[in-house]
XYZ file of C-alpha atoms in Angstrom:
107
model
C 116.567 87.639 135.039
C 118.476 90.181 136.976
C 117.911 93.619 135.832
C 115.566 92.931 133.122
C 112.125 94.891 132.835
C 109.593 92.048 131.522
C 106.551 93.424 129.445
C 103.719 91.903 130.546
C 100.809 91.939 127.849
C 97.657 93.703 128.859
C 94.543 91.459 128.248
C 92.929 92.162 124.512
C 89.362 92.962 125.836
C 90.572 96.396 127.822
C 89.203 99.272 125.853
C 90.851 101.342 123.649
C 90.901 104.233 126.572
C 92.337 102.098 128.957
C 94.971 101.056 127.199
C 95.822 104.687 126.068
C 95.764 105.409 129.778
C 97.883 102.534 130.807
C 100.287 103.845 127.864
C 100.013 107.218 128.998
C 101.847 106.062 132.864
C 104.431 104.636 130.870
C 102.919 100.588 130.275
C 104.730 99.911 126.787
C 102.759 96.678 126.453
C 99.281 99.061 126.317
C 100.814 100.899 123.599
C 102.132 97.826 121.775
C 98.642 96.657 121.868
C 96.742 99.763 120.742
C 99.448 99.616 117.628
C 98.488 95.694 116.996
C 94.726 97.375 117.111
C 95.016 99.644 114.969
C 97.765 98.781 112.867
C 96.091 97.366 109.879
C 93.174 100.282 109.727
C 95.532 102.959 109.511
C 98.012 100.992 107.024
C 94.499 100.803 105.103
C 93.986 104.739 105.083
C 97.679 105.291 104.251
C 98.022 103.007 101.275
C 94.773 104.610 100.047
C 95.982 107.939 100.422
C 99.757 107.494 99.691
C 99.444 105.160 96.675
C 102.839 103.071 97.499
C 103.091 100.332 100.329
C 106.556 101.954 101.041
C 104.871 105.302 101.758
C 102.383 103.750 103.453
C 104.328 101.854 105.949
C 106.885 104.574 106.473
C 103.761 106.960 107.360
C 102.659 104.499 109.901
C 105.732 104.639 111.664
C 106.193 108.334 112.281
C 102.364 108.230 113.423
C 102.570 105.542 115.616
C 105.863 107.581 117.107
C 103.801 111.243 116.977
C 101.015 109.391 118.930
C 103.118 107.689 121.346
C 105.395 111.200 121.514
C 102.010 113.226 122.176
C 100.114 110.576 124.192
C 100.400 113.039 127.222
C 97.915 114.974 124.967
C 95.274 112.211 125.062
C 92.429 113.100 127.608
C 89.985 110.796 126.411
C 87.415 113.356 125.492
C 87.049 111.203 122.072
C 87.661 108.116 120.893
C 91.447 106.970 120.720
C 90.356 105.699 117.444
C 89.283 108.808 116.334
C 92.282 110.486 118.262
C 95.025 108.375 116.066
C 93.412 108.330 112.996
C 93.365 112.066 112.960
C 97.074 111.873 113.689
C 97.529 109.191 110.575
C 95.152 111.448 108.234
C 97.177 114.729 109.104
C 100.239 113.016 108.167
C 99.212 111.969 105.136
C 97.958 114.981 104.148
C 101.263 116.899 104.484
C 103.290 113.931 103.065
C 100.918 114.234 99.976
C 101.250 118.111 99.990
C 105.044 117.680 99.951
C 105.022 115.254 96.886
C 102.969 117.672 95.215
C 105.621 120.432 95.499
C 108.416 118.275 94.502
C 106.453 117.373 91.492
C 105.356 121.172 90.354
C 109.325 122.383 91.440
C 110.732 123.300 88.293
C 114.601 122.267 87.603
């Protein structure tokens, strides 16, 4: 196994905040595991918001990317739960906001 980087998984029971740290200094098994965490809560809030499954996973993805893309961001002053979710409900929001307009565009 020459050449390889193995991912090693970080133990479940590390806190949110440690993971996002461990993410943070480049560990893409901490990340991985805050997305298994949180994965199913935000798919929740999407699907609520968005109305569509489709919409809803394909929100998920570009916030799981922003939050990974912005993680040197994260201080830790709140919650990484709190942290993401904000991400996933700002999202949504503008994704709704942009259906609207495409709806009210006259042809």
């Amino acid at each position: 196994m020459t050449g390889m980087a193995v991912l090693e998984s970080p133990p479940m029971d590390l806190s949110d905040e440690s993971l996002a740290a461990a993410a943070r200094a480049g560990d893409r098994a901490a990340f991985s595991a805050l997305m298994a965490r949180y994965r199913g809560l935000a798919f929740a809030y999407a699907r609520a918001r968005l109305g569509s499954r489709e919409e809803a996973e394909d929100a998920l993805q570009e916030c799981f990317v922003r939050a990974y893309l912005a993680l040197d961001r994260y201080r830790g002053v709140r919650p990484w739960a709190a942290w993401f979710m904000a991400i996933v409900r700002n999202h949504c929001t503008d994704v709704s906001r942009k259906k609207r307009l495409r709806v009210s565009e006259p042809l």
